[in-house]
Short mmCIF file of C-alpha atoms and ligand atoms in Angstrom, two decimals:
data_model
loop_
_atom_site.label_atom_id
_atom_site.label_comp_id
_atom_site.label_asym_id
_atom_site.label_seq_id
_atom_site.Cartn_x
_atom_site.Cartn_y
_atom_site.Cartn_z
CA UNK A 1076 102.40 98.38 131.58
CA UNK A 1077 103.60 96.92 128.28
CA UNK A 1078 105.22 93.50 128.45
CA UNK A 1079 107.28 92.22 125.58
CA UNK A 1080 108.99 88.86 124.99
CA UNK A 1081 112.76 89.18 124.97
CA UNK A 1082 114.62 86.47 123.05
CA UNK A 1083 117.69 87.17 125.18
CA UNK A 1084 116.00 86.20 128.45
CA UNK A 1085 113.33 83.93 126.88
CA UNK A 1086 110.80 85.74 129.06
CA UNK A 1087 108.13 88.39 128.80
CA UNK A 1088 109.61 91.53 130.35
CA UNK A 1089 108.19 94.89 131.35
CA UNK A 1090 109.11 97.33 128.60
CA UNK A 1091 111.16 100.23 129.87
CA UNK A 1092 113.33 102.05 127.36
CA UNK A 1093 116.84 103.13 128.31
CA UNK A 1094 115.89 106.81 128.33
CA UNK A 1095 112.45 108.06 129.40
CA UNK A 1096 109.96 107.84 126.56
CA UNK A 1097 112.51 107.55 123.76
CA UNK A 1098 112.82 104.28 121.85
CA UNK A 1099 115.61 103.42 119.42
CA UNK A 1100 114.75 100.38 117.33
CA UNK A 1101 116.84 98.68 114.64
CA UNK A 1102 115.30 96.10 112.32
CA UNK A 1103 117.36 94.12 109.81
CA UNK A 1104 116.41 95.27 106.34
CA UNK A 1105 116.45 93.35 103.07
CA UNK A 1106 119.28 92.15 100.89
CA UNK A 1107 118.30 93.82 97.65
CA UNK A 1108 118.86 91.32 94.83
CA UNK A 1109 115.26 90.31 94.01
CA UNK A 1110 111.60 91.26 94.54
CA UNK A 1111 110.24 90.96 98.08
CA UNK A 1112 107.71 88.27 98.93
CA UNK A 1113 104.93 87.83 101.49
CA UNK A 1114 107.40 86.45 104.07
CA UNK A 1115 109.27 89.76 104.03
CA UNK A 1116 105.96 91.60 104.12
CA UNK A 1117 104.89 89.73 107.24
CA UNK A 1118 108.03 90.65 109.14
CA UNK A 1119 108.00 94.30 108.10
CA UNK A 1120 104.26 94.64 108.76
CA UNK A 1121 104.75 93.24 112.28
CA UNK A 1122 107.42 95.85 113.02
CA UNK A 1123 105.38 98.60 111.40
CA UNK A 1124 102.44 97.79 113.69
CA UNK A 1125 104.68 97.47 116.73
CA UNK A 1126 106.31 100.85 116.08
CA UNK A 1127 102.91 102.49 115.46
CA UNK A 1128 101.77 100.91 118.73
CA UNK A 1129 104.74 102.31 120.66
CA UNK A 1130 103.91 105.74 119.23
CA UNK A 1131 100.27 105.24 120.24
CA UNK A 1132 101.54 104.61 123.80
CA UNK A 1133 103.33 107.96 123.69
CA UNK A 1134 106.91 106.87 122.94
CA UNK A 1135 109.11 108.86 120.62
CA UNK A 1136 110.46 106.25 118.25
CA UNK A 1137 113.50 106.26 115.96
CA UNK A 1138 113.07 103.28 113.65
CA UNK A 1139 116.25 102.44 111.77
CA UNK A 1140 116.53 99.86 109.00
CA UNK A 1141 119.63 98.91 107.05
CA UNK A 1142 119.65 98.01 103.38
CA UNK A 1143 122.18 95.31 102.51
CA UNK A 1144 123.31 96.62 99.13
CA UNK A 1145 126.53 94.63 98.86
CA UNK A 1146 126.60 90.88 99.33
CA UNK A 1147 127.49 87.61 97.53
CA UNK A 1148 123.92 87.21 96.27
CA UNK A 1149 123.89 90.70 94.74
CA UNK A 1150 127.23 90.07 93.02
CA UNK A 1151 126.01 86.70 91.71
CA UNK A 1152 122.76 88.21 90.39
CA UNK A 1153 124.71 91.04 88.71
CA UNK A 1154 126.89 88.51 86.90
CA UNK A 1155 123.84 86.53 85.76
CA UNK A 1156 122.09 89.64 84.48
CA UNK A 1157 125.29 91.18 83.04
CA UNK A 1158 124.74 94.30 85.11
CA UNK A 1159 126.80 96.02 87.78
CA UNK A 1160 126.19 95.24 91.46
CA UNK A 1161 125.02 98.82 91.86
CA UNK A 1162 122.41 98.61 89.12
CA UNK A 1163 120.97 95.46 90.70
CA UNK A 1164 121.04 96.84 94.26
CA UNK A 1165 119.51 100.21 93.41
CA UNK A 1166 116.80 98.68 91.23
CA UNK A 1167 115.63 96.20 93.88
CA UNK A 1168 115.93 98.75 96.66
CA UNK A 1169 113.55 100.98 94.72
CA UNK A 1170 111.15 98.08 94.23
CA UNK A 1171 111.36 97.21 97.93
CA UNK A 1172 110.55 100.77 98.97
CA UNK A 1173 107.66 100.84 96.50
CA UNK A 1174 106.30 97.62 98.02
CA UNK A 1175 106.59 99.06 101.52
CA UNK A 1176 104.67 102.16 100.47
CA UNK A 1177 101.96 100.02 98.86
CA UNK A 1178 101.58 98.19 102.18
CA UNK A 1179 101.30 101.57 103.92
CA UNK A 1180 104.51 101.02 105.88
CA UNK A 1181 105.56 104.55 106.69
CA UNK A 1182 107.00 104.13 110.19
CA UNK A 1183 110.68 103.76 109.26
CA UNK A 1184 112.61 106.90 110.24
CA UNK A 1185 115.78 106.10 108.30
CA UNK A 1186 116.85 103.55 105.71
CA UNK A 1187 120.64 103.22 105.75
CA UNK A 1188 122.64 101.57 102.95
CA UNK A 1189 125.63 99.44 103.95
CA UNK A 1190 127.82 100.93 101.22
CA UNK A 1191 127.25 104.44 102.56
CA UNK A 1192 128.73 103.41 105.93
CA UNK A 1193 132.07 101.95 104.88
CA UNK A 1194 133.94 104.45 107.10
CA UNK A 1195 131.94 103.33 110.17
CA UNK A 1196 132.38 99.66 109.24
CA UNK A 1197 136.15 100.03 108.91
CA UNK A 1198 136.31 101.87 112.22
CA UNK A 1199 134.66 98.87 113.92
CA UNK A 1200 136.98 96.38 112.21
CA UNK A 1201 139.96 98.47 113.32
CA UNK A 1202 138.82 98.50 116.95
CA UNK A 1203 138.20 94.74 116.91
CA UNK A 1204 141.73 94.17 115.56
CA UNK A 1205 143.21 96.49 118.18
CA UNK A 1206 141.37 94.73 120.99
CA UNK A 1207 142.50 91.32 119.79
CA UNK A 1208 139.06 90.01 118.81
CA UNK A 1209 139.89 89.95 115.11
CA UNK A 1210 142.74 88.55 113.03
CA UNK A 1211 143.83 88.77 109.42
CA UNK A 1212 144.37 85.84 107.04
CA UNK A 1213 144.81 85.57 103.29
CA UNK A 1214 141.24 86.21 102.23
CA UNK A 1215 140.05 88.65 104.88
CA UNK A 1216 139.71 89.72 108.47
CA UNK A 1217 137.85 87.38 110.81
CA UNK A 1218 136.25 87.53 114.24
CA UNK A 1219 137.59 84.99 116.77
CA UNK A 1220 134.44 83.68 118.48
CA UNK A 1221 136.45 81.90 121.21
CA UNK A 1222 137.70 85.31 122.44
CA UNK A 1223 134.19 86.49 123.27
CA UNK A 1224 133.08 84.78 126.47
CA UNK A 1225 129.37 85.46 125.96
CA UNK A 1226 129.27 83.98 122.45
CA UNK A 1227 126.04 81.97 122.14
CA UNK A 1228 124.04 83.82 124.79
CA UNK A 1229 121.27 84.89 122.42
CA UNK A 1230 120.84 81.61 120.54
CA UNK A 1231 121.69 79.56 123.66
CA UNK A 1232 124.38 77.56 121.92
CA UNK A 1233 127.88 76.65 122.98
CA UNK A 1234 130.68 77.54 120.58
CA UNK A 1235 130.78 73.87 119.48
CA UNK A 1236 127.03 73.71 118.86
CA UNK A 1237 127.19 77.02 117.08
CA UNK A 1238 129.93 75.75 114.79
CA UNK A 1239 127.94 72.65 113.90
CA UNK A 1240 124.90 74.65 112.90
CA UNK A 1241 126.43 77.63 111.14
CA UNK A 1242 124.07 78.27 108.28
CA UNK A 1243 125.93 80.88 106.28
CA UNK A 1244 129.46 79.58 106.83
CA UNK A 1245 132.30 81.79 105.76
CA UNK A 1246 134.49 79.31 103.96
CA UNK A 1247 138.15 79.91 104.65
CA UNK A 1248 140.77 77.26 105.36
CA UNK A 1249 143.01 79.17 107.70
CA UNK A 1250 140.36 80.31 110.16
CA UNK A 1251 141.22 79.76 113.82
CA UNK A 1252 137.80 78.33 114.62
CA UNK A 1253 135.24 76.87 112.26
CA UNK A 1254 132.60 79.35 113.45
CA UNK A 1255 134.74 82.50 113.03
CA UNK A 1256 133.00 84.93 110.72
CA UNK A 1257 134.28 87.45 108.23
CA UNK A 1258 134.40 91.16 109.04
CA UNK A 1259 136.19 92.37 105.91
CA UNK A 1260 136.50 90.30 102.72
CA UNK A 1261 139.44 90.91 100.42
CA UNK A 1262 138.02 91.10 96.95
CA UNK A 1263 138.54 88.65 94.14
CA UNK A 1264 139.16 89.97 90.62
CA UNK A 1265 136.07 91.59 89.10
CA UNK A 1266 134.36 92.15 92.45
CA UNK A 1267 133.40 95.55 93.89
CA UNK A 1268 136.06 97.06 96.16
CA UNK A 1269 136.52 99.71 98.78
CA UNK A 1270 139.97 100.81 99.90
CA UNK A 1271 141.02 99.88 103.44
CA UNK A 1272 144.20 99.94 105.55
CA UNK A 1273 144.35 96.13 105.28
CA UNK A 1274 143.68 95.75 101.56
CA UNK A 1275 140.91 96.41 99.06
CA UNK A 1276 137.73 94.60 99.87
CA UNK A 1277 134.14 94.77 101.08
CA UNK A 1278 132.33 94.35 104.39
CA UNK A 1279 131.20 91.04 105.82
CA UNK A 1280 127.49 90.54 106.45
CA UNK A 1281 127.21 91.10 110.22
CA UNK A 1282 129.34 94.21 110.64
CA UNK A 1283 127.16 96.58 108.61
CA UNK A 1284 124.34 96.46 111.16
CA UNK A 1285 126.47 97.21 114.22
CA UNK A 1286 128.32 99.99 112.38
CA UNK A 1287 125.09 101.62 111.23
CA UNK A 1288 123.44 101.23 114.65
CA UNK A 1289 126.47 102.75 116.40
CA UNK A 1290 126.36 105.77 114.12
CA UNK A 1291 122.72 106.60 114.84
CA UNK A 1292 122.16 105.16 118.33
CA UNK A 1293 125.57 104.91 120.01
CA UNK A 1294 126.92 101.83 121.79
CA UNK A 1295 123.65 100.62 123.35
CA UNK A 1296 120.00 100.89 122.39
CA UNK A 1297 116.50 99.61 123.09
CA UNK A 1298 115.18 97.12 120.53
CA UNK A 1299 116.66 95.00 117.77
CA UNK A 1300 114.37 92.97 115.53
CA UNK A 1301 114.21 90.64 112.56
CA UNK A 1302 112.64 87.28 111.78
CA UNK A 1303 113.70 84.29 113.85
CA UNK A 1304 116.16 82.93 111.28
CA UNK A 1305 118.39 85.86 112.14
CA UNK A 1306 118.93 84.87 115.79
CA UNK A 1307 121.85 82.73 114.69
CA UNK A 1308 124.38 83.46 113.38
CA UNK A 1309 123.52 87.05 112.48
CA UNK A 1310 122.34 88.55 115.76
CA UNK A 1311 124.72 86.43 117.82
CA UNK A 1312 127.57 87.88 115.73
CA UNK A 1313 126.26 91.42 116.19
CA UNK A 1314 126.38 91.04 119.96
CA UNK A 1315 129.91 89.61 119.77
CA UNK A 1316 131.10 92.55 117.67
CA UNK A 1317 129.42 95.39 119.51
CA UNK A 1318 129.90 94.24 123.09
CA UNK A 1319 133.58 93.46 122.38
CA UNK A 1320 134.06 96.96 120.99
CA UNK A 1321 132.16 98.83 123.70
CA UNK A 1322 132.87 96.63 126.72
CA UNK A 1323 129.24 97.42 127.65
CA UNK A 1324 126.33 95.03 127.88
CA UNK A 1325 123.71 94.53 126.79
CA UNK A 1326 124.16 96.06 123.36
CA UNK A 1327 120.38 95.81 123.01
CA UNK A 1328 117.87 95.70 125.85
CA UNK A 1329 115.08 93.82 124.02
CA UNK A 1330 115.60 91.33 121.20
CA UNK A 1331 112.40 90.70 119.23
CA UNK A 1332 111.98 87.98 116.60
CA UNK A 1333 109.03 87.42 114.32
CA UNK A 1334 107.76 83.99 113.27
CA UNK A 1335 107.87 82.83 109.67
CA UNK A 1336 105.20 83.15 107.07
CA UNK A 1337 104.90 79.56 105.86
CA UNK A 1338 103.17 77.65 103.08
CA UNK A 1339 102.03 74.15 104.07
CA UNK A 1340 104.23 74.51 107.12
CA UNK A 1341 107.39 75.44 105.20
CA UNK A 1342 109.04 78.85 105.37
CA UNK A 1343 108.20 81.00 102.35
CA UNK A 1344 111.54 81.49 100.65
CA UNK A 1345 113.00 82.25 97.24
CA UNK A 1346 115.16 79.16 97.40
CA UNK A 1347 112.14 76.86 97.95
CA UNK A 1348 110.17 78.38 95.09
CA UNK A 1349 107.03 78.62 97.25
CA UNK A 1350 106.81 82.38 97.30
CA UNK A 1351 104.29 84.99 96.19
CA UNK A 1352 105.73 88.44 95.58
CA UNK A 1353 104.13 91.42 97.29
CA UNK A 1354 103.43 92.89 93.86
CA UNK A 1355 101.55 89.79 92.66
CA UNK A 1356 99.52 89.67 95.86
CA UNK A 1357 98.53 93.32 95.48
CA UNK A 1358 97.33 92.71 91.93
CA UNK A 1359 94.54 90.58 93.43
CA UNK A 1360 93.97 91.98 96.92
CA UNK A 1361 94.15 95.26 98.76
CA UNK A 1362 96.97 95.91 101.28
CA UNK A 1363 94.27 95.88 103.99
CA UNK A 1364 93.80 92.15 103.46
CA UNK A 1365 97.46 91.47 104.23
CA UNK A 1366 97.49 93.85 107.17
CA UNK A 1367 94.45 92.04 108.55
CA UNK A 1368 96.10 88.62 108.10
CA UNK A 1369 99.18 89.84 109.98
CA UNK A 1370 97.01 91.29 112.75
CA UNK A 1371 95.15 87.95 113.05
CA UNK A 1372 98.17 85.93 114.18
CA UNK A 1373 100.69 86.53 116.94
CA UNK A 1374 103.92 88.11 115.70
CA UNK A 1375 106.06 85.34 117.19
CA UNK A 1376 103.98 82.44 115.82
CA UNK A 1377 104.25 80.92 112.38
CA UNK A 1378 101.60 82.17 109.99
CA UNK A 1379 100.53 79.61 107.43
CA UNK A 1380 99.46 81.38 104.28
CA UNK A 1381 96.70 80.01 102.03
CA UNK A 1382 93.95 81.16 99.67
CA UNK A 1383 91.36 80.29 102.31
CA UNK A 1384 93.08 82.60 104.77
CA UNK A 1385 92.91 85.47 102.26
CA UNK A 1386 89.25 84.82 101.49
CA UNK A 1387 88.39 84.73 105.19
CA UNK A 1388 90.29 87.96 105.78
CA UNK A 1389 88.34 89.65 102.98
CA UNK A 1390 85.01 88.55 104.44
CA UNK A 1391 86.01 89.67 107.93
CA UNK A 1392 87.08 93.07 106.65
CA UNK A 1393 83.76 93.50 104.85
CA UNK A 1394 81.95 92.60 108.07
CA UNK A 1395 83.90 95.25 109.97
CA UNK A 1396 83.30 97.92 107.34
CA UNK A 1397 79.59 97.10 107.26
CA UNK A 1398 79.50 97.34 111.05
CA UNK A 1399 81.14 100.78 110.99
CA UNK A 1400 78.68 102.00 108.36
CA UNK A 1401 75.79 100.77 110.51
CA UNK A 1402 77.25 102.60 113.50
CA UNK A 1403 77.34 105.81 111.51
CA UNK A 1404 73.68 105.46 110.57
CA UNK A 1405 72.26 104.27 113.90
CA UNK A 1406 69.88 106.48 115.85
CA UNK A 1407 68.73 104.16 118.62
CA UNK A 1408 67.85 104.91 122.22
CA UNK A 1409 70.43 105.45 124.89
CA UNK A 1410 70.80 102.29 126.96
CA UNK A 1411 72.88 102.85 130.07
CA UNK A 1412 73.84 99.19 130.26
CA UNK A 1413 75.83 99.55 127.02
CA UNK A 1414 78.36 101.79 128.70
CA UNK A 1415 79.78 98.89 130.69
CA UNK A 1416 79.95 96.61 127.63
CA UNK A 1417 81.81 99.26 125.61
CA UNK A 1418 84.26 100.19 128.37
CA UNK A 1419 84.91 96.56 129.17
CA UNK A 1420 85.70 95.76 125.55
CA UNK A 1421 88.02 98.76 125.16
CA UNK A 1422 89.88 97.84 128.33
CA UNK A 1423 90.31 94.18 127.40
CA UNK A 1424 91.40 95.04 123.85
CA UNK A 1425 94.12 97.36 125.12
CA UNK A 1426 95.16 94.84 127.77
CA UNK A 1427 95.65 92.18 125.09
CA UNK A 1428 98.01 94.49 123.22
CA UNK A 1429 99.96 95.25 126.37
CA UNK A 1430 100.50 91.54 126.88
CA UNK A 1431 103.27 90.98 124.34
CA UNK A 1432 101.21 92.55 121.55
CA UNK A 1433 98.65 89.75 121.57
CA UNK A 1434 96.79 90.71 118.41
CA UNK A 1435 94.94 87.38 117.89
CA UNK A 1436 93.39 87.80 121.31
CA UNK A 1437 92.49 91.40 120.46
CA UNK A 1438 90.92 90.16 117.23
CA UNK A 1439 88.76 87.62 119.09
CA UNK A 1440 87.53 90.32 121.47
CA UNK A 1441 86.83 92.62 118.54
CA UNK A 1442 84.59 90.17 116.69
CA UNK A 1443 82.69 89.17 119.83
CA UNK A 1444 82.03 92.81 120.50
CA UNK A 1445 80.93 93.48 116.93
CA UNK A 1446 78.43 90.59 117.10
CA UNK A 1447 77.03 91.89 120.39
CA UNK A 1448 76.67 95.48 119.20
CA UNK A 1449 75.21 94.44 115.84
CA UNK A 1450 72.38 92.72 117.70
CA UNK A 1451 71.78 95.88 119.69
CA UNK A 1452 71.73 98.01 116.54
CA UNK A 1453 69.08 95.62 115.14
CA UNK A 1454 66.94 96.42 118.17
CA UNK A 1455 67.62 100.18 118.05
CA UNK A 1456 69.46 99.95 121.34
CA UNK A 1457 72.60 101.89 120.46
CA UNK A 1458 72.40 105.65 120.72
CA UNK A 1459 74.20 108.02 118.38
CA UNK A 1460 76.69 109.06 121.08
CA UNK A 1461 77.50 105.46 121.98
CA UNK A 1462 77.88 104.60 118.31
CA UNK A 1463 80.24 107.53 117.95
CA UNK A 1464 82.36 106.38 120.87
CA UNK A 1465 82.72 102.87 119.40
CA UNK A 1466 83.41 104.28 115.94
CA UNK A 1467 86.12 106.57 117.28
CA UNK A 1468 87.75 103.74 119.22
CA UNK A 1469 88.01 101.70 116.01
CA UNK A 1470 89.39 104.69 114.16
CA UNK A 1471 92.07 105.25 116.79
CA UNK A 1472 93.14 101.60 116.81
CA UNK A 1473 93.33 101.68 113.04
CA UNK A 1474 96.24 104.11 113.34
CA UNK A 1475 98.17 101.09 114.65
CA UNK A 1476 96.85 98.33 112.38
CA UNK A 1477 95.76 100.21 109.27
CA UNK A 1478 93.45 97.56 107.80
CA UNK A 1479 90.27 99.66 107.78
CA UNK A 1480 89.73 102.09 104.97
CA UNK A 1481 87.98 104.98 106.70
CA UNK A 1482 88.03 107.09 103.56
CA UNK A 1483 85.89 104.46 101.88
CA UNK A 1484 83.63 104.08 104.91
CA UNK A 1485 83.12 107.82 105.27
CA UNK A 1486 82.80 108.64 101.60
CA UNK A 1487 79.50 110.32 100.97
CA UNK A 1488 78.12 109.53 97.57
CA UNK A 1489 78.31 112.72 95.61
CA UNK A 1490 75.08 113.48 93.81
CA UNK A 1491 75.21 113.49 90.02
CA UNK A 1492 74.94 117.04 88.63
CA UNK A 1493 71.62 116.31 86.93
CA UNK A 1494 70.02 115.15 90.21
CA UNK A 1495 71.45 118.15 92.08
CA UNK A 1496 69.91 120.56 89.56
CA UNK A 1497 66.54 118.82 89.78
CA UNK A 1498 66.59 118.98 93.58
CA UNK A 1499 67.26 122.72 93.42
CA UNK A 1500 64.49 123.22 90.88
CA UNK A 1501 62.06 121.22 93.02
CA UNK A 1502 62.92 123.45 95.99
CA UNK A 1503 62.15 126.53 93.90
CA UNK A 1504 58.69 125.16 93.00
CA UNK A 1505 58.06 124.18 96.61
CA UNK A 1506 58.75 127.72 97.83
CA UNK A 1507 56.33 128.93 95.14
CA UNK A 1508 53.87 126.34 96.47
CA UNK A 1509 53.67 124.83 92.99
CA UNK A 1510 53.12 121.32 94.38
CA UNK A 1511 52.23 119.80 91.02
CA UNK A 1512 55.55 120.73 89.38
CA UNK A 1513 57.45 119.86 92.53
CA UNK A 1514 55.93 116.38 92.53
CA UNK A 1515 56.65 115.85 88.85
CA UNK A 1516 60.28 116.61 89.52
CA UNK A 1517 60.35 114.29 92.54
CA UNK A 1518 59.20 111.49 90.20
CA UNK A 1519 61.95 112.39 87.73
CA UNK A 1520 64.53 112.21 90.51
CA UNK A 1521 63.11 108.85 91.56
CA UNK A 1522 63.42 107.66 88.00
CA UNK A 1523 67.13 108.54 88.14
CA UNK A 1524 67.52 106.27 91.19
CA UNK A 1525 67.27 108.80 94.03
CA UNK A 1526 64.74 109.35 96.74
CA UNK A 1527 63.91 112.61 98.51
CA UNK A 1528 62.98 112.97 102.14
CA UNK A 1529 61.84 116.44 103.23
CA UNK A 1530 63.19 117.31 106.67
CA UNK A 1531 63.12 120.49 108.78
CA UNK A 1532 66.66 121.17 107.63
CA UNK A 1533 65.73 120.80 103.98
CA UNK A 1534 65.53 117.93 101.48
CA UNK A 1535 67.68 114.82 102.09
CA UNK A 1536 68.55 112.87 98.98
CA UNK A 1537 69.41 109.16 99.16
CA UNK A 1538 70.37 106.66 96.51
CA UNK A 1539 67.72 103.93 96.15
CA UNK A 1540 69.33 100.56 96.91
P1 AMP B 381 116.36 88.91 103.52
O1 AMP B 381 116.24 89.96 102.47
O2 AMP B 381 116.21 87.53 102.99
O3 AMP B 381 117.59 89.10 104.34
O4 AMP B 381 115.11 89.07 104.51
C1 AMP B 381 114.73 90.27 105.11
C2 AMP B 381 113.92 90.00 106.36
O5 AMP B 381 112.76 89.23 106.07
C3 AMP B 381 114.68 89.23 107.44
O6 AMP B 381 114.32 89.72 108.72
C4 AMP B 381 114.18 87.83 107.24
O7 AMP B 381 114.35 87.05 108.39
C5 AMP B 381 112.72 88.09 106.91
N1 AMP B 381 112.08 86.95 106.23
C6 AMP B 381 112.50 86.27 105.14
N2 AMP B 381 111.65 85.26 104.83
C7 AMP B 381 110.64 85.29 105.75
C8 AMP B 381 109.45 84.51 105.98
N3 AMP B 381 109.11 83.49 105.20
N4 AMP B 381 108.66 84.86 107.03
C9 AMP B 381 108.97 85.91 107.83
N5 AMP B 381 110.06 86.67 107.66
C10 AMP B 381 110.91 86.37 106.64
#
């Protein structure tokens, strides 16, 4: 039974999707005006692992992510770079998708651009106006937060508290309440526009997500995610919009929020200048290192990034790869007592994941187990079949976490052509019982750095270490 922490209830809840084994999940995507950094990577890696995990548990998952391709920051960047908003947005979207591929994030079913859902956005604005939740003033159409009785239920704030802590305030003088947010912005000269029944303009920030989600999932769905900075005002606003339109609650059954990637305790952010782009990180380290770092901490906790952390992750990964190589080579005796140790580890590992995806606990169990089994391999106490079972368990779990490179682990060193020819020639002499020539060739092969072991199945060639 999977339990997952729901921000809405502030409790761990048993996970039960709305319909059988089908899961619809929406995760807030990036605003594409710059290169993505490790903070973004952390959030998207957490959701990638979570979605892979749900699939591992047998759920059929539709993972939807929006791309914010129109926004004040994009317009500002376009002006600075003397480019159009579209050139900026498409360029950084491409870079974002490249970064995701480099990190082996392939779980997203659909990326949906805001600007390709203007019809759906306008339909939601229209319904909010008709139902009396929205009103029009000089610079746009706004949502009246005092009309929605449940406003603040996700962030646990009253309307007054919410207004005091609005972080991305929509500045407009004629708003009815300070915390009212914009649904449709009338455009200023030189800004991108879309036609609408109320006047040319562009969508506000919060409405794109609910419009996109409604198109693909309908009025209610299973999971909505993002990092914790999005709880307020963004996700609070989404609930206000969607539940006002549909009259149904909850819009989303489980709200999940990831913790920040920090540097010296401070959120990694463009504005603070303490960021490392995904691209720069990948120039020095493999994506496995980052995947391992993300696996090592709980998705809801802050993750403090440092060089030491990266170095440790690299060492730990090498230890795991070495362990898997040893497992492949082991030919010890069958010890019945191992069965219990292996089963117990597998059970506890899976239990940790079922408890709100507790990956740091799973990691602890993993390394304890590796230490125990390594000692047994030293003493020839792990049989081939037991080694295979452990190996296969690791391989299966790697489908979720993706930090082990099994291609590398399983790669057999291809013999150089010259050595291969010599081995064949030696075999020919051996069948002719010409032991002298055969031995001369063996020495030649040895000289080239390879050693031959004659077995019943034929010669086995190994690289001399
Ligand atoms: P943005 O493009 O800034 O809207 O961010 C895209 C996603 O990355 C959002 O879910 C953010 O909350 C998340 N995010 C941004 N910075 C960090 C960080 N330092 N740690 C974790 N997630 C972050």
